[in-house]
mmCIF file of C-alpha atoms and ligand atoms in Angstrom:
data_model
loop_
_atom_site.group_PDB
_atom_site.id
_atom_site.type_symbol
_atom_site.label_atom_id
_atom_site.label_comp_id
_atom_site.label_asym_id
_atom_site.label_seq_id
_atom_site.Cartn_x
_atom_site.Cartn_y
_atom_site.Cartn_z
ATOM 1 C CA MET A 1 110.722 68.765 77.644
ATOM 2 C CA LYS A 2 108.514 70.181 75.120
ATOM 3 C CA ALA A 3 109.307 72.192 72.593
ATOM 4 C CA ASN A 4 106.988 74.860 72.916
ATOM 5 C CA ARG A 5 107.112 74.931 76.566
ATOM 6 C CA PRO A 6 106.135 78.586 77.226
ATOM 7 C CA ILE A 7 107.421 81.473 79.396
ATOM 8 C CA ILE A 8 104.373 82.883 81.495
ATOM 9 C CA LEU A 9 103.970 86.237 82.533
ATOM 10 C CA VAL A 10 100.938 86.788 85.988
ATOM 11 C CA VAL A 11 100.441 90.590 86.642
ATOM 12 C CA GLY A 12 97.169 91.274 88.941
ATOM 13 C CA ALA A 13 97.022 94.330 90.274
ATOM 14 C CA ARG A 14 98.296 97.403 89.784
ATOM 15 C CA PRO A 15 101.244 98.486 90.523
ATOM 16 C CA ASN A 16 102.108 95.367 88.403
ATOM 17 C CA PHE A 17 100.991 96.005 85.065
ATOM 18 C CA MET A 18 103.896 99.005 84.439
ATOM 19 C CA LYS A 19 106.713 96.657 85.554
ATOM 20 C CA ILE A 20 105.329 93.452 83.539
ATOM 21 C CA ALA A 21 104.442 95.853 79.996
ATOM 22 C CA PRO A 22 108.478 96.524 79.371
ATOM 23 C CA LEU A 23 109.189 92.791 79.675
ATOM 24 C CA TYR A 24 106.323 91.641 77.673
ATOM 25 C CA ASP A 25 107.477 94.262 74.609
ATOM 26 C CA GLU A 26 111.214 92.342 74.930
ATOM 27 C CA LEU A 27 110.203 89.168 75.650
ATOM 28 C CA LYS A 28 108.268 89.517 72.252
ATOM 29 C CA SER A 29 111.363 91.324 70.128
ATOM 30 C CA ARG A 30 113.129 88.217 70.679
ATOM 31 C CA SER A 31 110.397 86.061 69.540
ATOM 32 C CA VAL A 32 109.520 83.748 73.340
ATOM 33 C CA ASP A 33 107.061 82.211 73.543
ATOM 34 C CA GLN A 34 104.775 84.363 76.088
ATOM 35 C CA ILE A 35 101.734 83.957 77.936
ATOM 36 C CA LEU A 36 100.319 86.886 79.357
ATOM 37 C CA VAL A 37 98.095 85.495 82.506
ATOM 38 C CA HIS A 38 96.183 88.405 84.757
ATOM 39 C CA THR A 39 94.747 86.998 87.937
ATOM 40 C CA GLY A 40 92.544 89.336 88.508
ATOM 41 C CA GLN A 41 92.581 90.385 91.571
ATOM 42 C CA HIS A 42 92.335 94.371 90.800
ATOM 43 C CA TYR A 43 89.807 94.135 88.335
ATOM 44 C CA ASP A 44 87.834 97.561 87.812
ATOM 45 C CA GLU A 45 88.910 99.421 84.126
ATOM 46 C CA LYS A 46 90.253 102.372 86.195
ATOM 47 C CA MET A 47 92.149 100.094 88.215
ATOM 48 C CA SER A 48 93.438 97.318 84.993
ATOM 49 C CA LYS A 49 92.270 98.246 82.099
ATOM 50 C CA VAL A 50 93.141 101.581 81.389
ATOM 51 C CA PHE A 51 96.364 100.301 82.323
ATOM 52 C CA PHE A 52 96.981 98.229 79.155
ATOM 53 C CA ASP A 53 95.617 100.920 77.160
ATOM 54 C CA ASP A 54 98.657 103.249 78.476
ATOM 55 C CA LEU A 55 101.033 100.869 78.768
ATOM 56 C CA GLY A 56 100.365 99.081 75.103
ATOM 57 C CA LEU A 57 99.991 95.984 76.499
ATOM 58 C CA PRO A 58 97.362 93.667 74.943
ATOM 59 C CA GLU A 59 94.641 92.161 76.758
ATOM 60 C CA PRO A 60 95.886 88.968 78.741
ATOM 61 C CA ASP A 61 95.746 86.116 76.849
ATOM 62 C CA ILE A 62 94.254 84.267 79.959
ATOM 63 C CA TYR A 63 91.857 86.678 83.124
ATOM 64 C CA MET A 64 91.724 84.444 85.990
ATOM 65 C CA GLY A 65 88.928 86.862 87.513
ATOM 66 C CA VAL A 66 89.279 85.824 91.393
ATOM 67 C CA GLY A 67 88.408 89.624 92.475
ATOM 68 C CA SER A 68 88.978 91.046 95.902
ATOM 69 C CA GLY A 69 88.263 88.947 99.215
ATOM 70 C CA SER A 70 89.839 88.100 102.265
ATOM 71 C CA HIS A 71 93.906 87.810 102.194
ATOM 72 C CA SER A 72 93.764 84.514 102.872
ATOM 73 C CA GLU A 73 90.011 84.227 101.110
ATOM 74 C CA GLN A 74 92.030 85.659 97.845
ATOM 75 C CA THR A 75 95.825 84.723 97.857
ATOM 76 C CA ALA A 76 94.019 80.794 98.201
ATOM 77 C CA LYS A 77 91.744 81.308 94.584
ATOM 78 C CA ILE A 78 94.606 82.811 93.139
ATOM 79 C CA MET A 79 96.558 79.307 93.361
ATOM 80 C CA ILE A 80 93.080 76.982 92.730
ATOM 81 C CA GLU A 81 93.201 79.423 89.529
ATOM 82 C CA PHE A 82 97.057 79.523 88.566
ATOM 83 C CA GLU A 83 97.035 75.141 89.413
ATOM 84 C CA LYS A 84 94.865 74.921 86.448
ATOM 85 C CA ILE A 85 96.442 77.613 83.796
ATOM 86 C CA CYS A 86 100.154 75.294 84.677
ATOM 87 C CA ILE A 87 98.989 72.661 84.115
ATOM 88 C CA ASP A 88 97.251 72.768 80.841
ATOM 89 C CA TYR A 89 100.438 75.377 80.190
ATOM 90 C CA ASP A 90 103.063 72.892 80.750
ATOM 91 C CA PRO A 91 105.381 76.349 81.397
ATOM 92 C CA LYS A 92 109.096 76.548 81.306
ATOM 93 C CA LEU A 93 108.952 79.316 83.635
ATOM 94 C CA VAL A 94 106.849 81.895 85.548
ATOM 95 C CA VAL A 95 107.863 85.413 85.796
ATOM 96 C CA VAL A 96 106.473 86.994 88.892
ATOM 97 C CA VAL A 97 106.109 90.563 90.204
ATOM 98 C CA GLY A 98 106.099 93.007 93.482
ATOM 99 C CA ASP A 99 104.454 91.707 95.985
ATOM 100 C CA VAL A 100 101.246 91.098 95.992
ATOM 101 C CA ASN A 101 98.735 88.598 96.669
ATOM 102 C CA SER A 102 99.136 87.110 93.194
ATOM 103 C CA THR A 103 102.374 86.823 93.571
ATOM 104 C CA LEU A 104 102.718 85.642 96.389
ATOM 105 C CA GLY A 105 99.927 82.715 94.696
ATOM 106 C CA CYS A 106 101.478 82.025 91.740
ATOM 107 C CA THR A 107 104.614 81.089 93.691
ATOM 108 C CA LEU A 108 103.590 79.035 95.690
ATOM 109 C CA VAL A 109 102.150 76.713 92.996
ATOM 110 C CA CYS A 110 105.283 77.027 91.453
ATOM 111 C CA ALA A 111 107.251 75.581 93.996
ATOM 112 C CA LYS A 112 104.856 72.516 95.211
ATOM 113 C CA MET A 113 103.980 71.968 91.400
ATOM 114 C CA ASN A 114 108.709 72.004 90.683
ATOM 115 C CA ILE A 115 108.078 75.287 88.059
ATOM 116 C CA ARG A 116 110.700 77.366 87.977
ATOM 117 C CA THR A 117 110.474 81.073 88.755
ATOM 118 C CA ALA A 118 111.501 84.020 89.021
ATOM 119 C CA HIS A 119 110.686 86.997 91.261
ATOM 120 C CA ILE A 120 110.768 90.752 89.769
ATOM 121 C CA GLU A 121 111.566 92.765 92.584
ATOM 122 C CA ALA A 122 113.239 90.436 94.516
ATOM 123 C CA GLY A 123 115.721 91.528 98.021
ATOM 124 C CA LEU A 124 113.574 94.435 98.942
ATOM 125 C CA ARG A 125 112.436 94.236 102.575
ATOM 126 C CA SER A 126 110.547 96.527 105.366
ATOM 127 C CA GLY A 127 111.074 95.067 108.143
ATOM 128 C CA ASP A 128 107.578 95.631 109.266
ATOM 129 C CA MET A 129 105.460 92.613 108.938
ATOM 130 C CA GLU A 130 102.794 93.510 109.905
ATOM 131 C CA MET A 131 102.942 95.338 106.490
ATOM 132 C CA PRO A 132 101.019 92.437 104.139
ATOM 133 C CA GLU A 133 103.547 93.136 101.558
ATOM 134 C CA GLU A 134 106.776 91.207 103.409
ATOM 135 C CA VAL A 135 105.538 88.476 103.869
ATOM 136 C CA ASN A 136 104.340 88.605 100.533
ATOM 137 C CA ARG A 137 107.172 89.195 99.522
ATOM 138 C CA ILE A 138 109.545 87.453 102.044
ATOM 139 C CA VAL A 139 107.837 84.041 100.631
ATOM 140 C CA THR A 140 108.322 84.736 97.528
ATOM 141 C CA ASP A 141 112.150 84.994 97.857
ATOM 142 C CA ALA A 142 112.302 82.054 99.591
ATOM 143 C CA LEU A 143 111.144 79.759 96.660
ATOM 144 C CA ALA A 144 112.058 81.441 93.555
ATOM 145 C CA ASN A 145 114.195 80.627 91.494
ATOM 146 C CA ILE A 146 116.419 83.685 89.769
ATOM 147 C CA LEU A 147 116.075 86.290 92.045
ATOM 148 C CA LEU A 148 116.120 90.086 89.690
ATOM 149 C CA THR A 149 116.866 93.219 91.471
ATOM 150 C CA PRO A 150 116.522 95.917 91.494
ATOM 151 C CA SER A 151 118.900 98.485 93.629
ATOM 152 C CA VAL A 152 122.515 96.943 95.553
ATOM 153 C CA ASP A 153 120.920 96.227 99.125
ATOM 154 C CA ALA A 154 118.085 93.635 97.616
ATOM 155 C CA ASP A 155 121.036 91.891 96.925
ATOM 156 C CA LYS A 156 122.455 92.735 100.808
ATOM 157 C CA ASN A 157 119.087 91.869 102.522
ATOM 158 C CA LEU A 158 119.461 87.933 100.336
ATOM 159 C CA ILE A 159 122.285 87.233 100.946
ATOM 160 C CA SER A 160 121.835 88.090 104.340
ATOM 161 C CA GLU A 161 118.319 85.235 104.455
ATOM 162 C CA GLY A 162 120.815 82.292 103.129
ATOM 163 C CA ARG A 163 119.336 82.548 99.273
ATOM 164 C CA MET A 164 122.995 81.673 96.960
ATOM 165 C CA GLU A 165 124.890 84.481 94.982
ATOM 166 C CA GLN A 166 124.354 82.857 91.912
ATOM 167 C CA ASP A 167 120.891 82.741 92.069
ATOM 168 C CA ILE A 168 120.836 86.693 92.385
ATOM 169 C CA TYR A 169 120.707 89.268 89.223
ATOM 170 C CA PHE A 170 121.092 92.811 90.428
ATOM 171 C CA VAL A 171 119.075 93.853 86.910
ATOM 172 C CA GLY A 172 117.906 97.534 88.194
ATOM 173 C CA ASN A 173 114.134 98.528 88.216
ATOM 174 C CA ILE A 174 111.767 97.769 85.033
ATOM 175 C CA MET A 175 109.051 100.358 86.285
ATOM 176 C CA ILE A 176 111.769 102.966 85.248
ATOM 177 C CA ASP A 177 111.633 101.009 81.667
ATOM 178 C CA SER A 178 107.657 101.970 82.146
ATOM 179 C CA LEU A 179 108.451 105.644 83.237
ATOM 180 C CA ILE A 180 111.264 106.776 80.491
ATOM 181 C CA LYS A 181 108.851 105.794 77.758
ATOM 182 C CA GLY A 182 105.243 106.895 79.184
ATOM 183 C CA LEU A 183 106.586 110.032 80.493
ATOM 184 C CA LYS A 184 106.796 110.808 76.507
ATOM 185 C CA ARG A 185 103.552 110.654 76.263
ATOM 186 C CA ALA A 186 102.363 111.698 79.814
ATOM 187 C CA SER A 187 103.858 115.568 77.794
ATOM 188 C CA LYS A 188 100.516 114.931 76.416
ATOM 189 C CA SER A 189 98.126 114.499 78.981
ATOM 190 C CA LYS A 190 95.603 117.231 79.137
ATOM 191 C CA VAL A 191 94.740 116.260 82.646
ATOM 192 C CA LEU A 192 96.215 119.689 84.559
ATOM 193 C CA GLU A 193 93.607 121.702 82.203
ATOM 194 C CA GLU A 194 91.016 118.453 82.631
ATOM 195 C CA ILE A 195 91.446 119.539 87.546
ATOM 196 C CA GLY A 196 92.426 123.388 86.918
ATOM 197 C CA ILE A 197 95.711 123.239 88.100
ATOM 198 C CA GLN A 198 98.740 124.856 87.145
ATOM 199 C CA LYS A 199 102.181 123.223 87.590
ATOM 200 C CA GLY A 200 104.428 123.755 90.031
ATOM 201 C CA GLU A 201 101.367 125.021 92.049
ATOM 202 C CA TYR A 202 99.573 121.674 93.613
ATOM 203 C CA GLY A 203 100.874 119.147 95.926
ATOM 204 C CA VAL A 204 99.530 115.174 95.275
ATOM 205 C CA ILE A 205 98.567 112.499 97.667
ATOM 206 C CA THR A 206 97.892 108.943 97.131
ATOM 207 C CA LEU A 207 96.627 106.489 100.112
ATOM 208 C CA HIS A 208 96.205 102.750 100.466
ATOM 209 C CA ARG A 209 97.980 100.632 102.458
ATOM 210 C CA PRO A 210 95.530 99.754 105.390
ATOM 211 C CA SER A 211 97.381 101.030 108.662
ATOM 212 C CA ASN A 212 96.868 103.807 106.980
ATOM 213 C CA VAL A 213 93.196 103.835 105.773
ATOM 214 C CA ASP A 214 90.981 101.569 108.063
ATOM 215 C CA ASP A 215 91.732 103.464 111.426
ATOM 216 C CA PHE A 216 89.545 106.316 112.350
ATOM 217 C CA GLU A 217 91.824 108.262 114.125
ATOM 218 C CA THR A 218 95.025 107.877 111.854
ATOM 219 C CA LEU A 219 92.962 108.289 108.064
ATOM 220 C CA GLU A 220 91.808 110.645 110.524
ATOM 221 C CA GLY A 221 94.902 112.760 111.327
ATOM 222 C CA ILE A 222 96.444 113.043 107.779
ATOM 223 C CA ILE A 223 93.156 114.333 106.533
ATOM 224 C CA SER A 224 93.580 117.252 109.561
ATOM 225 C CA ALA A 225 96.919 117.633 108.308
ATOM 226 C CA MET A 226 95.510 117.952 104.861
ATOM 227 C CA GLU A 227 93.010 121.034 105.190
ATOM 228 C CA GLU A 228 96.652 123.071 107.106
ATOM 229 C CA ILE A 229 98.251 121.532 104.152
ATOM 230 C CA VAL A 230 95.712 123.259 101.453
ATOM 231 C CA LYS A 231 96.173 126.906 103.192
ATOM 232 C CA GLU A 232 99.917 126.858 101.387
ATOM 233 C CA ASN A 233 99.074 124.273 98.110
ATOM 234 C CA ARG A 234 95.936 122.505 97.448
ATOM 235 C CA LEU A 235 95.893 118.930 96.895
ATOM 236 C CA VAL A 236 94.964 116.315 94.451
ATOM 237 C CA PHE A 237 94.002 113.256 95.951
ATOM 238 C CA PRO A 238 93.438 109.538 93.464
ATOM 239 C CA VAL A 239 91.163 107.921 95.982
ATOM 240 C CA HIS A 240 91.532 104.623 96.034
ATOM 241 C CA PRO A 241 88.965 102.299 96.071
ATOM 242 C CA ARG A 242 90.394 101.290 99.922
ATOM 243 C CA THR A 243 90.022 104.398 101.006
ATOM 244 C CA LYS A 244 87.164 105.752 98.759
ATOM 245 C CA ASN A 245 85.155 103.276 100.817
ATOM 246 C CA ASN A 246 87.082 102.952 104.040
ATOM 247 C CA LEU A 247 85.665 107.293 103.912
ATOM 248 C CA GLU A 248 82.499 106.459 103.117
ATOM 249 C CA LYS A 249 81.814 104.035 106.256
ATOM 250 C CA MET A 250 84.479 106.699 108.670
ATOM 251 C CA GLY A 251 81.912 109.228 107.667
ATOM 252 C CA LEU A 252 85.227 111.399 106.276
ATOM 253 C CA LYS A 253 84.444 111.872 102.238
ATOM 254 C CA SER A 254 81.999 114.526 102.660
ATOM 255 C CA ARG A 255 85.048 117.056 104.992
ATOM 256 C CA LEU A 256 87.505 116.594 101.955
ATOM 257 C CA GLU A 257 84.268 117.019 99.174
ATOM 258 C CA GLU A 258 83.217 120.968 100.862
ATOM 259 C CA ASN A 259 87.847 121.751 101.125
ATOM 260 C CA PRO A 260 87.700 124.136 97.740
ATOM 261 C CA GLU A 261 91.369 123.785 97.739
ATOM 262 C CA ILE A 262 91.084 119.206 98.346
ATOM 263 C CA ILE A 263 90.799 118.538 94.576
ATOM 264 C CA LEU A 264 89.597 114.542 94.545
ATOM 265 C CA THR A 265 89.420 112.499 91.069
ATOM 266 C CA GLY A 266 88.601 108.561 91.090
ATOM 267 C CA PRO A 267 92.799 106.355 89.930
ATOM 268 C CA LEU A 268 94.269 107.905 87.382
ATOM 269 C CA GLY A 269 95.209 106.000 84.155
ATOM 270 C CA TYR A 270 98.731 105.434 83.904
ATOM 271 C CA LEU A 271 99.623 108.768 81.700
ATOM 272 C CA ASP A 272 97.879 111.138 83.828
ATOM 273 C CA PHE A 273 98.740 110.703 86.780
ATOM 274 C CA LEU A 274 102.863 110.546 85.576
ATOM 275 C CA SER A 275 101.950 113.986 84.157
ATOM 276 C CA LEU A 276 100.677 115.107 87.216
ATOM 277 C CA ILE A 277 103.277 114.743 89.983
ATOM 278 C CA ASN A 278 105.910 115.063 87.231
ATOM 279 C CA ASN A 279 104.322 118.798 87.582
ATOM 280 C CA SER A 280 103.757 118.240 91.118
ATOM 281 C CA ARG A 281 105.304 120.433 93.448
ATOM 282 C CA ILE A 282 104.947 118.277 96.170
ATOM 283 C CA VAL A 283 104.796 113.681 97.232
ATOM 284 C CA PHE A 284 102.622 112.399 99.662
ATOM 285 C CA THR A 285 102.212 109.139 99.774
ATOM 286 C CA ASP A 286 101.819 104.900 101.156
ATOM 287 C CA SER A 287 102.960 103.661 97.919
ATOM 288 C CA GLY A 288 106.203 101.483 97.460
ATOM 289 C CA GLY A 289 106.591 103.237 93.308
ATOM 290 C CA LEU A 290 105.916 106.590 94.138
ATOM 291 C CA GLN A 291 108.512 106.823 96.893
ATOM 292 C CA GLU A 292 110.778 105.123 93.520
ATOM 293 C CA GLU A 293 108.172 107.386 91.136
ATOM 294 C CA THR A 294 109.293 110.992 92.579
ATOM 295 C CA THR A 295 113.132 109.921 92.452
ATOM 296 C CA PHE A 296 113.747 109.681 89.377
ATOM 297 C CA LEU A 297 112.216 112.703 88.143
ATOM 298 C CA GLY A 298 113.201 114.556 91.405
ATOM 299 C CA ILE A 299 109.968 115.982 92.820
ATOM 300 C CA PRO A 300 110.123 116.310 96.753
ATOM 301 C CA CYS A 301 107.988 113.291 97.809
ATOM 302 C CA LEU A 302 107.174 112.821 101.762
ATOM 303 C CA THR A 303 106.203 109.204 102.848
ATOM 304 C CA LEU A 304 103.440 108.474 105.666
ATOM 305 C CA ARG A 305 105.439 105.137 106.716
ATOM 306 C CA ASP A 306 107.273 104.032 109.144
ATOM 307 C CA SER A 307 109.564 102.590 107.238
ATOM 308 C CA THR A 308 110.177 101.123 103.743
ATOM 309 C CA GLU A 309 111.602 98.305 101.665
ATOM 310 C CA ARG A 310 112.604 101.183 99.160
ATOM 311 C CA PRO A 311 115.645 102.900 101.146
ATOM 312 C CA ILE A 312 117.093 103.514 98.323
ATOM 313 C CA THR A 313 115.254 106.169 97.423
ATOM 314 C CA VAL A 314 115.943 108.014 101.192
ATOM 315 C CA LEU A 315 119.874 107.750 100.964
ATOM 316 C CA GLU A 316 120.265 109.303 96.880
ATOM 317 C CA GLY A 317 116.739 110.079 96.101
ATOM 318 C CA THR A 318 114.254 112.544 97.504
ATOM 319 C CA ASN A 319 112.544 110.801 99.903
ATOM 320 C CA LYS A 320 111.854 111.185 103.318
ATOM 321 C CA ILE A 321 109.878 108.691 105.651
ATOM 322 C CA VAL A 322 107.889 111.222 107.915
ATOM 323 C CA GLY A 323 104.986 108.847 109.730
ATOM 324 C CA SER A 324 101.247 109.453 109.528
ATOM 325 C CA SER A 325 101.198 111.707 112.139
ATOM 326 C CA LYS A 326 99.527 114.990 111.598
ATOM 327 C CA ARG A 327 102.632 116.798 114.067
ATOM 328 C CA ASP A 328 104.477 114.831 112.012
ATOM 329 C CA ILE A 329 103.904 115.429 108.494
ATOM 330 C CA MET A 330 103.384 118.932 109.242
ATOM 331 C CA SER A 331 107.268 119.510 110.829
ATOM 332 C CA ALA A 332 108.754 117.038 106.897
ATOM 333 C CA PHE A 333 105.701 119.674 104.395
ATOM 334 C CA LYS A 334 107.504 122.445 106.453
ATOM 335 C CA GLY A 335 111.302 120.925 105.861
ATOM 336 C CA ALA A 336 110.262 119.806 102.133
ATOM 337 C CA THR A 337 108.959 123.225 101.283
ATOM 338 C CA GLU A 338 111.597 125.454 102.618
ATOM 339 C CA ASN A 339 115.017 123.158 101.103
ATOM 340 C CA ALA A 340 114.248 124.180 97.447
ATOM 341 C CA ASN A 341 117.251 122.069 96.665
ATOM 342 C CA TYR A 342 115.477 118.468 94.592
ATOM 343 C CA GLN A 343 117.923 117.001 92.085
ATOM 344 C CA LYS A 344 117.294 113.572 89.222
ATOM 345 C CA ALA A 345 118.628 111.120 91.085
ATOM 346 C CA SER A 346 120.867 108.387 89.248
ATOM 347 C CA ILE A 347 120.857 105.157 90.303
ATOM 348 C CA LYS A 348 122.163 102.206 89.088
ATOM 349 C CA TYR A 349 120.063 100.502 86.748
ATOM 350 C CA TRP A 350 117.444 102.898 86.741
ATOM 351 C CA ASP A 351 118.177 103.616 83.002
ATOM 352 C CA GLY A 352 115.088 102.113 81.251
ATOM 353 C CA LYS A 353 117.277 98.834 79.730
ATOM 354 C CA THR A 354 116.234 96.086 82.502
ATOM 355 C CA ALA A 355 113.964 94.531 80.941
ATOM 356 C CA SER A 356 116.384 93.977 78.177
ATOM 357 C CA ARG A 357 118.664 93.198 81.369
ATOM 358 C CA ILE A 358 115.708 90.393 82.416
ATOM 359 C CA ALA A 359 114.922 89.201 78.584
ATOM 360 C CA ASP A 360 119.794 87.766 78.887
ATOM 361 C CA VAL A 361 119.323 85.598 82.199
ATOM 362 C CA ILE A 362 115.234 84.192 82.225
ATOM 363 C CA THR A 363 116.834 83.204 78.099
ATOM 364 C CA LYS A 364 120.026 82.389 79.078
ATOM 365 C CA GLY A 365 121.041 78.807 77.020
ATOM 366 C CA GLU A 366 118.503 78.781 74.498
HETATM 367 C C1 UD1 B 1 96.783 96.186 96.645
HETATM 368 C C2 UD1 B 1 98.356 95.336 97.573
HETATM 369 C C3 UD1 B 1 98.660 95.948 97.539
HETATM 370 C C4 UD1 B 1 99.335 97.628 96.192
HETATM 371 C C5 UD1 B 1 98.139 97.861 96.422
HETATM 372 C C6 UD1 B 1 97.810 98.418 94.817
HETATM 373 C C7 UD1 B 1 98.212 92.994 98.323
HETATM 374 C C8 UD1 B 1 98.388 92.221 99.492
HETATM 375 N N1 UD1 B 1 98.680 94.164 98.208
HETATM 376 O O1 UD1 B 1 96.207 96.331 98.067
HETATM 377 O O2 UD1 B 1 100.408 95.489 97.744
HETATM 378 O O3 UD1 B 1 100.149 98.261 96.417
HETATM 379 O O4 UD1 B 1 97.433 96.623 95.833
HETATM 380 O O5 UD1 B 1 97.160 99.489 94.481
HETATM 381 O O6 UD1 B 1 97.850 92.335 97.530
HETATM 382 N N2 UD1 B 1 89.164 97.265 95.354
HETATM 383 C C9 UD1 B 1 87.898 97.735 93.882
HETATM 384 N N3 UD1 B 1 87.870 97.080 92.683
HETATM 385 C C10 UD1 B 1 89.136 96.959 92.459
HETATM 386 C C11 UD1 B 1 90.091 96.365 93.566
HETATM 387 C C12 UD1 B 1 89.917 96.218 94.540
HETATM 388 O O7 UD1 B 1 86.726 98.145 94.072
HETATM 389 O O8 UD1 B 1 89.757 97.129 90.894
HETATM 390 C C13 UD1 B 1 88.481 97.109 95.770
HETATM 391 C C14 UD1 B 1 87.648 96.170 97.187
HETATM 392 O O9 UD1 B 1 87.181 96.725 97.904
HETATM 393 C C15 UD1 B 1 89.244 95.606 98.121
HETATM 394 C C16 UD1 B 1 89.988 96.029 98.032
HETATM 395 O O10 UD1 B 1 89.395 97.655 96.153
HETATM 396 O O11 UD1 B 1 88.817 94.571 98.949
HETATM 397 C C17 UD1 B 1 91.875 96.549 97.781
HETATM 398 O O12 UD1 B 1 91.728 95.780 96.988
HETATM 399 P P1 UD1 B 1 93.072 94.401 96.465
HETATM 400 O O13 UD1 B 1 93.214 94.442 95.917
HETATM 401 O O14 UD1 B 1 92.823 93.640 98.838
HETATM 402 O O15 UD1 B 1 93.818 95.628 98.352
HETATM 403 P P2 UD1 B 1 94.636 97.082 97.703
HETATM 404 O O16 UD1 B 1 94.672 97.892 98.916
HETATM 405 O O17 UD1 B 1 93.821 97.990 96.414
#
């Protein structure tokens, strides 16, 4: 074994960056030889570069530039390019995060090359195989050597799928490390002034799941619910590129633009977005990470999906799974605004120290 074999950290899409940044810093402080690889799954400045700046991540050491495509095309491109990197750098460990196609593609390469992998955010399950992320989670967790879980439900899922206890480490939620650090800096954000809104007087909505934004009837129903909701409070809607493309294709964009109570923005940077949600009255989303962030912050969250891979946010937090029909959204909105008693959740190991626990696990024996 060469003495200087590095650890490779892989990022690809927007939700990966805030999960890798704290680990990158921690490994750097321990002088661990590491290489940051960006697959290029997300490539727009607002979907990627802004996050590196906001999170204090350096430029990636290697940028693969795979870009968009169908799931198979994107995953295949990731595999071809990542295999070359593994041949060149001979890593002793590859760290992957979350559930995006980059997570799956790089884990598959490592399994084929007998390279050890650690999966951060292992064990989450929605039970919905129509979600591309669920396929990515299941395959990644079947192959990864070190399974780093954010909550105890994830440990149980892995055990029930036959993974051995000695491969599973409950380390907590690393995204909360970034959140705690980011909150101080986010308080200086001018995003509310720029948008022209006041603390506590607006809701935020984010949508990007194919099940919500690729189907006309579903998306039209959500927009119709938004038009009702803004009779009570304004909505800020930072629009994901997938959603923007579909709104334009389906002829729905002008309907949103014409409503003065719906404020459309492009994708926001990490700190501006934190400030936006932390000062909001309520959040509507189909994102995974946002269910956790709102739980930590004590902001009511209505999840416009039929399932969640993060049940702890419902059991111990402020999240409610409401589905995507106009009727269900409206009745949940009414319930959420009538109940003003929301509190910050205190979940074990969502404490800002997860990166340190992960670094202990992955550098054990060095
Ligand atoms: C991906 C992840 C999803 C994650 C989401 C966060 C998978 C299977 N999905 O979904 O789990 O929650 O990222 O954002 O990995 N596009 C741009 N600019 C970009 C990136 C994408 O315009 O920088 C557009 C392209 O038209 C692309 C589409 O958005 O085809 C979808 O991008 P893609 O990475 O395939 O999936 P997301 O919907 O972003």
